[in-house]
Amino acid sequence: MSSQQKKIQDDSDSGSQHSSEKGIANDVPGTLIRDAELVTARGNIVTKDGVVVSTQDSDASLSTNVFADPEVKAYYVAVYEKAQYECRHVFDADLTWTAEEEKKLVRKLDWHVCLWACVMFFSLQVDRGNISQAVSGTLLKDLKLNTNDFNLGTTVFTVSFLLAELPSQLISKKFGPDRWIPTQMVLWSIVAIAQGGLQNKAGFLACRALLGMLEGGFIPDLVLWLSYFYTSRELPIRLSFFWTALSVTSIITSLLAYAIFHLEGHLGVAGWRWLFMLEGALTLLIGITSFFLMPASAVQTKTWFRPNGWFTDRELSIVVNRVLRDDPSKGDMHNRQAITPRRLWAALKDYDLWPIYALGLICFVPQGPPAKYLTLILRQIGFSTFDTNLLTIPSSVLHIITLLGITWLSERLNQRAMIAIFQSIWTLPCVIALAVWPGLNVKQWETYALLVALLSYPYCHAINVGWASKNSNNVGSRSVSTALYNMCVQLGGIISANIYREDDKPLYRRGNRTLIGINVLAIILFIFAKVYYVLKNKSRDKRWNRLTAEEKIEYTRNTEDKASRRLDFRFAH
C-alpha cells in the first residue's frame, strides 16, 4: 500500500472523514471508510474483503469495469503480484470485447468446462447411488444384511460424507481443486471396485464409510473450480445442470444395471458384484481422465498433450478479465478460502436464515425412504431384477420435468416459499396412500404407479439454495450459508435413512405414518418461512419509514449493521 493510501487508512481508523486533494466530497460513508483497504481520489472504495464500491453517482464506469479507476487498477495489480496469481500476466484493465465474442466464448467454456464438470458429477452419483441397484440383486442375502443393517450403511456413509466436508476443502485449498478432485475420484473408485469383494456386514460398513470420507467436499470443490471460468451471474445456471444430472444419472445407471445384471453367475460372480466392479472401473477411468481435463486455470490449458490449448490469445484475455471485473478478489485467492468451523459458526448464528435451514433438514425426508427402497419394494411385489431396474426410469424422467418446471416457475413469479411448497403438497397424498391403502404391495401395477407418482415430485432444492444465498446479502457469507444449508439436507438424509425398520417390513406402515407427520411439518415450515420473512420485511418497512430523509442517509452511510442485518435490506420469500 502506498504512503498516501496508508494515510487514508490511518485517518479513517481514527474516525475522520477523508476528502481527497482533487475535491471529492467528504461525505463518504463512515462504515465503508472503517472497512476500507483503499479509498481512491474519485471516492471509490476497496473493502477489506475485496469488494469495490463506488460512492460517486457520476462514476458509472465502475458498473462495467471496476478497474476504470486507475487507483483501483494499481491496487489490484499489486495484490495479484503479491498473491502470485497465475493469470496476472493476462490482466488488462483497458481490454474491450463485444457481446457476441463473449457469448461465443461462454459456449466454448460450457463445452470444455461445464460439460466435464457434469461428467465428474455423474461419477459421484454413480458410486454413491448404485447401492440402490445393487440391492435389487442378492446383495442383502449374500452379506446376511437386514433392513436395519442397510439403513446403518446409509447413515455411516452420510455421517462420513459430512465429516469430510471441511478437511476436503482444506486439502483442496492447499493443492488446488484441479489436483484434489481427480485424486478423490480415483480413490473412491478403487473403494467402489473393492465392494465387489464384500463378504460380511463389517466390510459393507467399512466401504460405505470410506466412500463417504473420500466423496465429502467434492461438490464445493467442483464449484470452486467452475468459479475460475464463470461470472457470478453465470454460475447458478451451470449449477442447475447438476441437479438435472441427478435424474439423468439415475436413468443411465438403471440402464447399466439392467445390462450388467445379465452377468449374474458369470464366472461364479453375483450380479451385484459385477455392478460394483464395472461401474467402479468406469468412474476410475473418468477420474484418471480428469487429471488431463481439469486445468488449474484458464492460462494453463496448453500442455504437452494439448499443445494449442482451449483458447486463442484474445479469448484467453477475455476469459480472465471478464471474471476479474465481475469479482476482482478472485485474483487474490479470496475465492479459494476454505469453509472453516469459525465461518460456519458465524453463519449458524444468523437466525434469520434458520427457517431455510429447517426446510433443508425436513422437506426432503418424506421422499427419501421410498426412493431408497424403490428397487427392494419392486422386487417384493414380484418384478424381476431386470424389470426392476428399468422400471425406475419413468419416475426419473418425470422428476427432471417437474424439477425444471418448478424452478422456472419460481424465477418467473419471483416466489420461493409458495412455489417450493408444491413439493410437499405433491408428496402428501402419496405418503398417506402408502400408510393406509389396503392394496399396497398386493396390487402390483397400482403399487408401482403410486411409487412413480411420489418420486416424480417437483424437487425444490435449487430454489432453496438460491433462497439461502440471496437472503445472506453478503458475497463472503453466501458460500458458507449455502454450505450450511446443504449440511442440513445431509442431516435430513440421516433421519430419512432410519425411518423404515426391520420390524416394520414389508409394508412399513409405521414408517409411512411417520412420513405423513414429517410431510405436514414441511408444509407448516414453508408457510412459517413465508410469514416470517413477510412480517420481518413489514417490521423493517415501519422502522425505515419512521426515519427522516436525513436519518436514512445517515444510517446508510454510518450504520454498523452488515449484510442481512441492515435495516434497508429486505428478505426474499
Coordinates of C-alpha atoms in Angstrom, one line a residue:
M1 CA 0.0 0.0 0.0
S2 CA 1.4 3.4 -1.0
S3 CA 2.1 6.1 1.7
Q4 CA -0.9 8.2 0.5
Q5 CA -3.2 5.1 0.7
K6 CA -1.8 4.3 4.1
K7 CA -2.5 7.8 5.3
I8 CA -6.1 7.4 4.1
Q9 CA -6.4 4.2 6.1
D10 CA -4.9 5.7 9.2
D11 CA -7.2 8.7 9.0
S12 CA -10.2 6.5 8.6
D13 CA -9.3 4.3 11.5
S14 CA -9.4 7.4 13.7
G15 CA -13.0 8.1 12.7
S16 CA -12.3 11.1 10.4
Q17 CA -14.0 11.7 7.1
H18 CA -11.4 11.9 4.4
S19 CA -11.5 14.4 1.5
S20 CA -9.0 14.0 -1.4
E21 CA -6.9 16.7 -2.9
K22 CA -9.0 16.5 -6.0
G23 CA -12.0 18.0 -4.3
I24 CA -14.0 14.8 -3.6
A25 CA -16.9 15.4 -1.2
N26 CA -16.0 14.5 2.3
D27 CA -19.2 12.6 3.0
V28 CA -18.0 9.1 2.1
P29 CA -20.0 6.6 4.3
G30 CA -18.3 6.2 7.6
T31 CA -18.9 2.4 7.8
L32 CA -17.2 2.0 4.4
I33 CA -14.3 4.1 5.5
R34 CA -13.7 2.0 8.5
D35 CA -13.9 -1.2 6.4
A36 CA -11.7 0.3 3.6
E37 CA -8.5 -1.1 2.3
L38 CA -8.2 1.7 -0.2
V39 CA -10.1 5.0 -0.8
T40 CA -9.3 6.5 -4.2
A41 CA -9.3 10.1 -5.3
R42 CA -12.6 9.5 -7.1
G43 CA -14.2 8.4 -3.9
N44 CA -14.3 4.7 -4.8
I45 CA -13.5 2.2 -2.1
V46 CA -11.9 -1.3 -2.0
T47 CA -13.1 -3.0 1.2
K48 CA -11.0 -5.5 3.2
D49 CA -12.8 -8.5 1.6
G50 CA -12.0 -7.2 -1.9
V51 CA -15.4 -5.6 -2.9
V52 CA -15.2 -2.4 -5.0
V53 CA -17.8 0.2 -4.0
S54 CA -18.5 3.4 -5.9
T55 CA -19.6 6.2 -3.7
Q56 CA -19.9 8.7 -6.6
D57 CA -23.1 8.6 -8.7
S58 CA -21.1 10.1 -11.6
D59 CA -18.6 7.2 -11.7
A60 CA -20.9 5.0 -13.7
S61 CA -17.9 3.3 -15.5
L62 CA -17.4 1.0 -12.5
S63 CA -20.6 -0.8 -13.3
T64 CA -19.0 -2.4 -16.3
N65 CA -15.3 -2.2 -15.4
V66 CA -14.2 -1.8 -11.8
F67 CA -10.6 -1.1 -13.0
A68 CA -11.7 2.1 -14.8
D69 CA -10.5 3.9 -11.7
P70 CA -6.6 4.0 -12.1
E71 CA -6.1 3.7 -8.3
V72 CA -8.3 0.6 -8.1
K73 CA -6.3 -0.8 -11.1
A74 CA -2.9 -0.1 -9.5
Y75 CA -4.1 -1.6 -6.2
Y76 CA -5.1 -4.9 -7.7
V77 CA -2.0 -5.1 -9.9
A78 CA 0.0 -5.1 -6.6
V79 CA -2.4 -7.5 -5.0
Y80 CA -2.2 -10.0 -7.9
E81 CA 1.5 -9.8 -8.0
K82 CA 1.8 -10.4 -4.2
A83 CA -0.5 -13.3 -4.4
Q84 CA 1.4 -14.7 -7.4
Y85 CA -2.0 -15.1 -9.2
E86 CA -1.3 -17.4 -12.1
C87 CA -3.3 -15.2 -14.6
R88 CA -1.8 -11.9 -13.6
H89 CA 0.2 -11.5 -16.8
V90 CA -3.1 -11.5 -18.8
F91 CA -4.8 -8.9 -16.7
D92 CA -5.7 -5.9 -18.9
A93 CA -7.8 -3.1 -17.4
D94 CA -8.4 -1.5 -20.8
L95 CA -9.4 -4.6 -22.7
T96 CA -12.8 -4.4 -24.5
W97 CA -14.8 -7.1 -26.3
T98 CA -18.2 -7.5 -28.0
A99 CA -21.2 -9.2 -26.6
E100 CA -21.0 -11.7 -29.5
E101 CA -17.4 -12.6 -28.6
E102 CA -18.4 -13.2 -25.0
K103 CA -21.4 -15.3 -26.0
K104 CA -19.3 -17.5 -28.3
L105 CA -16.6 -17.8 -25.6
V106 CA -19.2 -18.9 -22.9
R107 CA -20.3 -21.6 -25.3
K108 CA -16.8 -22.8 -25.5
L109 CA -16.5 -22.8 -21.7
D110 CA -19.7 -24.8 -21.5
W111 CA -18.2 -27.4 -23.8
H112 CA -14.8 -27.7 -22.2
V113 CA -15.5 -26.9 -18.5
C114 CA -19.2 -27.3 -17.6
L115 CA -19.7 -30.5 -19.6
W116 CA -16.8 -32.2 -18.0
A117 CA -17.9 -31.0 -14.5
C118 CA -21.3 -32.7 -15.2
V119 CA -19.4 -35.9 -16.2
M120 CA -17.5 -35.8 -12.9
F121 CA -20.7 -35.1 -11.0
F122 CA -22.2 -38.2 -12.8
S123 CA -19.2 -40.2 -11.5
L124 CA -20.0 -39.1 -7.9
Q125 CA -23.7 -40.1 -8.3
V126 CA -22.8 -43.5 -9.8
D127 CA -20.6 -44.6 -6.9
R128 CA -22.7 -43.2 -4.1
G129 CA -26.0 -44.2 -5.6
N130 CA -25.5 -47.6 -7.2
I131 CA -26.3 -49.3 -3.8
S132 CA -29.9 -48.9 -4.8
Q133 CA -29.4 -51.0 -7.9
A134 CA -27.2 -53.5 -6.1
V135 CA -30.0 -54.4 -3.6
S136 CA -32.3 -55.4 -6.4
G137 CA -30.0 -58.4 -6.7
T138 CA -28.8 -60.7 -3.9
L139 CA -26.6 -58.3 -2.0
L140 CA -28.6 -58.3 1.2
K141 CA -29.0 -62.1 1.2
D142 CA -25.3 -62.8 0.3
L143 CA -24.0 -60.5 3.1
K144 CA -26.7 -61.5 5.5
L145 CA -27.9 -57.9 6.0
N146 CA -31.4 -56.9 7.1
T147 CA -33.3 -53.6 6.7
N148 CA -31.6 -52.1 9.8
D149 CA -28.1 -53.0 8.5
F150 CA -28.9 -51.4 5.2
N151 CA -30.1 -48.2 7.0
L152 CA -26.9 -48.2 9.1
G153 CA -24.8 -48.3 5.9
T154 CA -26.7 -45.3 4.6
T155 CA -26.2 -43.5 7.9
V156 CA -22.5 -44.3 8.1
F157 CA -22.0 -43.0 4.5
T158 CA -23.8 -39.7 5.2
V159 CA -22.0 -39.0 8.5
S160 CA -18.6 -39.7 6.9
F161 CA -19.6 -37.5 4.0
L162 CA -20.5 -34.7 6.3
L163 CA -17.3 -35.0 8.5
A164 CA -15.1 -35.0 5.4
E165 CA -16.5 -31.7 4.1
L166 CA -14.1 -29.3 5.9
P167 CA -10.9 -31.4 5.7
S168 CA -11.5 -31.9 1.9
Q169 CA -11.9 -28.2 1.3
L170 CA -8.7 -27.5 3.3
I171 CA -6.8 -30.1 1.2
S172 CA -8.3 -28.5 -2.0
K173 CA -7.2 -25.1 -0.9
K174 CA -3.6 -26.4 -0.3
F175 CA -3.1 -28.4 -3.5
G176 CA -5.8 -26.9 -5.8
P177 CA -9.1 -28.5 -6.9
D178 CA -7.5 -29.5 -10.3
R179 CA -5.3 -32.0 -8.4
W180 CA -7.5 -32.9 -5.5
I181 CA -10.8 -33.6 -7.3
P182 CA -9.3 -36.2 -9.7
T183 CA -7.4 -37.7 -6.7
Q184 CA -10.7 -38.0 -4.8
M185 CA -12.3 -39.7 -7.8
V186 CA -9.6 -42.2 -8.3
L187 CA -9.5 -43.1 -4.6
W188 CA -13.3 -43.5 -4.2
S189 CA -13.4 -45.5 -7.5
I190 CA -10.9 -48.0 -6.0
V191 CA -13.1 -48.4 -3.0
A192 CA -16.2 -48.8 -5.2
I193 CA -14.5 -51.6 -7.1
A194 CA -13.4 -53.2 -3.9
Q195 CA -17.1 -53.5 -2.9
G196 CA -17.2 -56.4 -5.4
G197 CA -15.3 -58.5 -2.9
L198 CA -17.6 -57.8 0.1
Q199 CA -18.2 -60.8 2.4
N200 CA -19.9 -59.5 5.5
K201 CA -21.6 -56.6 7.4
A202 CA -18.3 -55.2 8.7
G203 CA -16.8 -54.9 5.2
F204 CA -20.0 -53.3 3.9
L205 CA -20.0 -50.7 6.6
A206 CA -16.2 -50.0 6.2
C207 CA -16.7 -49.4 2.4
R208 CA -19.6 -47.1 3.0
A209 CA -17.6 -45.1 5.5
L210 CA -14.6 -44.9 3.1
L211 CA -16.8 -43.8 0.2
G212 CA -18.3 -41.1 2.3
M213 CA -14.9 -39.8 3.5
L214 CA -13.5 -39.7 0.0
E215 CA -16.6 -38.1 -1.6
G216 CA -17.1 -35.5 1.0
G217 CA -16.3 -32.0 -0.1
F218 CA -16.4 -32.9 -3.8
I219 CA -19.3 -30.6 -4.7
P220 CA -18.0 -27.4 -3.1
D221 CA -14.5 -28.2 -4.6
L222 CA -16.0 -28.6 -8.0
V223 CA -18.0 -25.3 -7.6
L224 CA -14.7 -23.6 -6.7
W225 CA -13.1 -24.8 -9.9
L226 CA -16.1 -23.6 -12.0
S227 CA -15.8 -20.2 -10.4
Y228 CA -12.4 -19.8 -12.1
F229 CA -14.1 -19.6 -15.5
Y230 CA -17.6 -18.3 -14.9
T231 CA -19.0 -15.0 -13.5
S232 CA -21.3 -14.9 -10.5
R233 CA -24.3 -14.4 -12.8
E234 CA -23.4 -17.4 -15.0
L235 CA -22.5 -19.8 -12.2
P236 CA -26.0 -20.5 -10.8
I237 CA -27.3 -21.6 -14.2
R238 CA -24.4 -24.0 -14.6
L239 CA -25.1 -25.4 -11.1
S240 CA -28.7 -26.0 -12.0
F241 CA -27.4 -28.5 -14.6
F242 CA -26.1 -30.6 -11.7
W243 CA -29.5 -31.1 -10.1
T244 CA -30.8 -32.2 -13.5
A245 CA -27.8 -34.5 -13.8
L246 CA -29.0 -36.3 -10.7
S247 CA -32.0 -37.7 -12.5
V248 CA -30.1 -38.2 -15.7
T249 CA -27.6 -40.3 -13.8
S250 CA -30.4 -42.4 -12.3
I251 CA -31.7 -43.1 -15.8
I252 CA -28.2 -44.1 -17.1
T253 CA -27.3 -46.2 -14.1
S254 CA -30.7 -48.0 -14.3
L255 CA -29.9 -49.0 -17.9
L256 CA -26.4 -50.0 -16.9
A257 CA -27.7 -52.1 -14.1
Y258 CA -30.2 -53.8 -16.5
A259 CA -27.3 -54.8 -18.8
I260 CA -24.8 -55.7 -16.0
F261 CA -27.2 -58.0 -14.1
H262 CA -27.2 -60.2 -17.2
L263 CA -23.8 -61.3 -16.0
E264 CA -25.4 -62.9 -12.9
G265 CA -23.5 -66.0 -12.1
H266 CA -20.9 -65.5 -14.9
L267 CA -17.5 -66.9 -13.7
G268 CA -19.4 -67.7 -10.4
V269 CA -19.8 -64.0 -9.6
A270 CA -23.1 -62.5 -8.4
G271 CA -24.6 -59.7 -10.5
W272 CA -24.3 -57.0 -7.8
R273 CA -20.5 -57.7 -7.6
W274 CA -20.2 -57.2 -11.3
L275 CA -22.2 -54.0 -10.9
F276 CA -19.8 -52.5 -8.3
M277 CA -16.7 -53.6 -10.2
L278 CA -17.7 -52.4 -13.7
E279 CA -19.3 -49.1 -12.6
G280 CA -16.3 -48.5 -10.3
A281 CA -14.0 -49.1 -13.3
L282 CA -16.0 -46.6 -15.3
T283 CA -15.7 -43.9 -12.7
L284 CA -12.0 -44.8 -12.2
L285 CA -11.5 -44.1 -15.9
I286 CA -13.3 -40.7 -15.6
G287 CA -11.1 -39.9 -12.5
I288 CA -7.9 -40.6 -14.4
T289 CA -9.1 -38.6 -17.4
S290 CA -9.9 -35.7 -15.1
F291 CA -6.2 -35.2 -14.4
F292 CA -5.9 -34.2 -18.0
L293 CA -9.2 -32.3 -18.5
M294 CA -9.0 -30.1 -15.4
P295 CA -6.6 -27.3 -16.0
A296 CA -5.6 -25.3 -12.9
S297 CA -6.7 -22.1 -14.5
A298 CA -7.6 -20.5 -17.9
V299 CA -3.9 -19.8 -18.7
Q300 CA -2.9 -23.4 -18.1
T301 CA -4.8 -25.2 -20.8
K302 CA -1.7 -25.6 -23.0
T303 CA 0.2 -28.8 -22.2
W304 CA 2.2 -31.5 -23.9
F305 CA -0.9 -33.4 -24.8
R306 CA -2.9 -30.3 -25.7
P307 CA -0.3 -28.0 -27.4
N308 CA -2.8 -25.5 -28.7
G309 CA -4.8 -25.2 -25.5
W310 CA -8.5 -24.3 -25.4
F311 CA -8.3 -20.6 -26.2
T312 CA -6.7 -18.2 -28.6
D313 CA -4.7 -15.4 -27.0
R314 CA -7.6 -13.0 -27.3
E315 CA -10.1 -15.5 -26.0
L316 CA -7.8 -16.1 -23.0
S317 CA -7.6 -12.4 -22.2
I318 CA -11.4 -12.2 -22.3
V319 CA -11.9 -15.2 -20.1
V320 CA -9.6 -13.9 -17.4
N321 CA -10.6 -10.2 -17.5
R322 CA -14.4 -10.7 -17.5
V323 CA -14.1 -12.9 -14.4
L324 CA -11.9 -10.4 -12.6
R325 CA -14.2 -7.5 -13.5
D326 CA -17.1 -9.5 -12.0
D327 CA -15.1 -10.2 -8.8
P328 CA -11.6 -8.7 -8.6
S329 CA -10.9 -10.6 -5.4
K330 CA -10.7 -13.9 -7.3
G331 CA -7.1 -12.9 -8.2
D332 CA -6.0 -12.7 -4.6
M333 CA -7.2 -16.3 -3.9
H334 CA -10.2 -14.9 -1.9
N335 CA -12.5 -17.3 -3.8
R336 CA -10.3 -20.2 -2.6
Q337 CA -10.9 -19.6 1.0
A338 CA -11.9 -22.8 2.8
I339 CA -15.1 -23.1 4.8
T340 CA -13.8 -23.3 8.3
P341 CA -15.6 -24.1 11.6
R342 CA -15.4 -20.4 12.5
R343 CA -17.1 -19.3 9.3
L344 CA -19.8 -22.0 9.8
W345 CA -20.5 -20.8 13.3
A346 CA -20.8 -17.2 12.2
A347 CA -23.4 -18.3 9.6
L348 CA -25.2 -20.5 12.1
K349 CA -25.7 -17.5 14.4
D350 CA -27.6 -15.7 11.7
Y351 CA -31.0 -16.7 12.9
D352 CA -32.8 -15.1 10.0
L353 CA -31.7 -18.0 7.9
W354 CA -32.9 -20.6 10.3
P355 CA -36.3 -21.1 8.5
I356 CA -34.4 -22.1 5.3
Y357 CA -32.0 -24.4 7.2
A358 CA -35.0 -26.0 8.9
L359 CA -36.6 -26.6 5.5
G360 CA -33.3 -28.2 4.3
L361 CA -33.4 -30.6 7.3
I362 CA -37.1 -31.6 6.9
C363 CA -38.6 -31.1 3.5
F364 CA -36.7 -33.9 1.6
V365 CA -37.3 -36.6 4.3
P366 CA -40.7 -37.8 3.1
Q367 CA -39.4 -38.8 -0.3
G368 CA -36.2 -40.4 1.0
P369 CA -37.2 -43.9 2.2
P370 CA -39.5 -44.7 -0.7
A371 CA -36.7 -43.6 -3.1
K372 CA -34.0 -45.6 -1.3
Y373 CA -36.2 -48.7 -1.0
L374 CA -37.7 -48.4 -4.5
T375 CA -35.8 -51.4 -6.0
L376 CA -36.4 -53.5 -2.9
I377 CA -40.2 -52.8 -3.0
L378 CA -40.4 -53.6 -6.7
R379 CA -38.6 -56.9 -6.1
Q380 CA -41.0 -57.7 -3.2
I381 CA -44.1 -57.2 -5.3
G382 CA -42.9 -59.6 -8.0
F383 CA -40.8 -57.8 -10.6
S384 CA -37.6 -59.4 -11.7
T385 CA -34.2 -57.8 -11.2
F386 CA -34.0 -56.8 -14.8
D387 CA -37.5 -55.3 -14.9
T388 CA -37.0 -53.5 -11.5
N389 CA -34.0 -51.5 -12.9
L390 CA -35.9 -50.5 -16.0
L391 CA -39.0 -49.5 -14.0
T392 CA -37.0 -46.9 -12.0
I393 CA -36.6 -44.9 -15.2
P394 CA -40.1 -43.3 -15.7
S395 CA -40.0 -41.5 -12.3
S396 CA -36.5 -40.1 -13.1
V397 CA -37.7 -38.7 -16.4
L398 CA -40.8 -37.1 -14.8
H399 CA -38.6 -35.8 -12.0
I400 CA -36.5 -33.9 -14.5
I401 CA -39.6 -32.3 -16.0
T402 CA -41.1 -31.3 -12.6
L403 CA -37.7 -30.0 -11.4
L404 CA -37.2 -27.7 -14.3
G405 CA -40.8 -26.7 -14.2
I406 CA -40.9 -25.6 -10.5
T407 CA -37.5 -23.9 -10.8
W408 CA -38.7 -21.9 -13.9
L409 CA -42.0 -21.0 -12.2
S410 CA -40.2 -19.8 -9.1
E411 CA -38.0 -17.5 -11.1
R412 CA -40.9 -16.4 -13.3
L413 CA -43.1 -15.4 -10.4
N414 CA -40.1 -14.3 -8.1
Q415 CA -41.6 -16.5 -5.4
R416 CA -39.8 -19.1 -3.2
A417 CA -41.8 -20.5 -0.3
M418 CA -45.2 -20.6 -2.0
I419 CA -43.8 -22.3 -5.1
A420 CA -41.4 -24.7 -3.3
I421 CA -44.3 -25.8 -1.0
F422 CA -45.7 -27.6 -4.1
Q423 CA -43.1 -30.3 -3.5
S424 CA -44.6 -31.2 -0.1
I425 CA -48.2 -30.8 -1.3
W426 CA -47.4 -33.2 -4.2
T427 CA -46.0 -35.9 -1.9
L428 CA -48.5 -35.7 1.0
P429 CA -51.4 -37.7 -0.7
C430 CA -48.8 -40.3 -1.9
V431 CA -47.4 -40.9 1.6
I432 CA -50.9 -41.0 3.0
A433 CA -51.7 -43.7 0.5
L434 CA -48.5 -45.7 1.5
A435 CA -49.7 -45.6 5.1
V436 CA -53.4 -46.6 4.7
W437 CA -54.1 -48.1 1.2
P438 CA -55.0 -51.8 1.6
G439 CA -53.8 -52.6 -1.9
L440 CA -50.2 -51.7 -1.2
N441 CA -47.8 -54.5 -2.3
V442 CA -50.9 -56.6 -3.2
K443 CA -51.8 -54.9 -6.4
Q444 CA -48.6 -54.9 -8.3
W445 CA -49.0 -52.3 -11.0
E446 CA -51.1 -50.0 -8.9
T447 CA -48.4 -50.0 -6.2
Y448 CA -45.8 -49.2 -8.9
A449 CA -47.9 -46.3 -10.2
L450 CA -48.2 -44.9 -6.7
L451 CA -44.4 -45.0 -6.2
V452 CA -43.8 -43.4 -9.6
A453 CA -46.3 -40.6 -8.8
L454 CA -44.5 -40.0 -5.4
L455 CA -41.0 -40.0 -6.9
S456 CA -41.9 -37.7 -9.8
Y457 CA -42.2 -34.8 -7.2
P458 CA -41.0 -31.3 -8.1
Y459 CA -37.6 -31.0 -6.5
C460 CA -37.2 -27.6 -4.8
H461 CA -33.6 -27.9 -3.8
A462 CA -32.3 -25.4 -6.4
I463 CA -34.9 -22.9 -5.2
N464 CA -33.8 -23.3 -1.6
V465 CA -30.1 -23.0 -2.4
G466 CA -30.7 -19.7 -4.3
W467 CA -33.0 -18.5 -1.5
A468 CA -30.4 -19.1 1.2
S469 CA -27.8 -17.3 -0.9
K470 CA -30.0 -14.3 -1.6
N471 CA -31.0 -13.8 2.0
S472 CA -27.4 -13.8 3.1
N473 CA -26.9 -10.5 1.3
N474 CA -23.1 -10.8 1.5
V475 CA -20.7 -12.1 -1.0
G476 CA -18.4 -13.5 1.6
S477 CA -21.1 -15.4 3.6
R478 CA -23.2 -16.8 0.7
S479 CA -20.9 -19.8 0.1
V480 CA -20.9 -20.5 3.8
S481 CA -24.7 -20.2 4.3
T482 CA -25.4 -22.4 1.3
A483 CA -22.9 -25.0 2.6
L484 CA -24.7 -24.9 5.9
Y485 CA -28.0 -25.4 4.2
N486 CA -26.6 -28.4 2.3
M487 CA -25.3 -29.9 5.5
C488 CA -28.8 -29.6 6.9
V489 CA -30.0 -31.5 3.9
Q490 CA -27.4 -34.2 4.6
L491 CA -28.6 -34.4 8.2
G492 CA -32.1 -34.8 6.9
G493 CA -30.8 -37.8 4.9
I494 CA -29.7 -39.4 8.1
I495 CA -33.2 -39.0 9.5
S496 CA -34.7 -40.4 6.3
A497 CA -32.4 -43.4 6.3
N498 CA -33.7 -44.7 9.7
I499 CA -37.5 -44.5 9.2
Y500 CA -38.1 -47.8 7.6
R501 CA -37.1 -50.5 10.1
E502 CA -36.8 -54.3 10.0
D503 CA -39.7 -54.9 12.4
D504 CA -42.0 -52.8 10.2
K505 CA -41.5 -54.6 6.9
P506 CA -42.7 -55.3 4.3
L507 CA -45.4 -52.6 4.2
Y508 CA -43.6 -50.1 6.6
R509 CA -46.9 -48.8 7.8
R510 CA -45.4 -47.2 11.0
G511 CA -42.7 -45.6 8.9
N512 CA -45.1 -44.2 6.4
R513 CA -47.2 -42.7 9.2
T514 CA -44.1 -41.0 10.4
L515 CA -43.5 -39.7 6.9
I516 CA -47.0 -38.2 6.9
G517 CA -46.2 -36.2 10.1
I518 CA -42.9 -35.0 8.6
N519 CA -44.6 -34.1 5.4
V520 CA -47.2 -32.0 7.2
L521 CA -44.3 -30.4 9.2
A522 CA -42.6 -29.5 5.9
I523 CA -45.7 -27.7 4.7
I524 CA -46.0 -25.8 8.0
L525 CA -42.3 -24.8 7.7
F526 CA -42.8 -23.4 4.2
I527 CA -45.8 -21.4 5.4
F528 CA -43.8 -20.3 8.5
A529 CA -40.9 -19.2 6.4
K530 CA -43.2 -17.1 4.1
V531 CA -44.9 -15.4 7.1
Y532 CA -41.6 -14.9 9.0
Y533 CA -40.0 -13.0 6.1
V534 CA -43.1 -11.1 5.2
L535 CA -43.5 -9.9 8.8
K536 CA -39.8 -9.2 9.1
N537 CA -39.9 -7.0 6.0
K538 CA -43.0 -5.2 7.2
S539 CA -41.4 -4.5 10.5
R540 CA -38.3 -3.1 8.8
D541 CA -40.5 -1.0 6.5
K542 CA -42.2 0.6 9.5
R543 CA -38.9 1.4 11.2
W544 CA -37.4 2.7 8.0
N545 CA -40.4 4.8 7.1
R546 CA -40.3 6.5 10.6
L547 CA -36.8 7.9 9.7
T548 CA -36.5 11.3 8.2
A549 CA -34.7 11.6 4.8
E550 CA -31.6 12.9 6.7
E551 CA -31.7 10.0 9.1
K552 CA -32.0 7.5 6.3
I553 CA -28.9 9.0 4.7
E554 CA -27.1 8.9 8.0
Y555 CA -28.0 5.3 8.6
T556 CA -26.9 4.2 5.1
R557 CA -23.6 5.9 5.5
N558 CA -22.7 5.1 9.0
T559 CA -24.5 2.0 10.3
E560 CA -22.6 -0.8 11.8
D561 CA -25.2 -3.3 10.7
K562 CA -24.0 -5.7 7.9
A563 CA -25.4 -8.0 5.3
S564 CA -29.0 -9.2 6.1
R565 CA -28.9 -7.2 9.4
R566 CA -29.2 -3.9 7.6
L567 CA -32.4 -2.0 8.1
D568 CA -32.6 -1.3 4.4
F569 CA -32.3 -5.0 3.4
R570 CA -35.5 -6.9 2.5
F571 CA -35.7 -10.7 2.6
A572 CA -36.7 -12.8 -0.4
H573 CA -39.7 -15.1 0.3

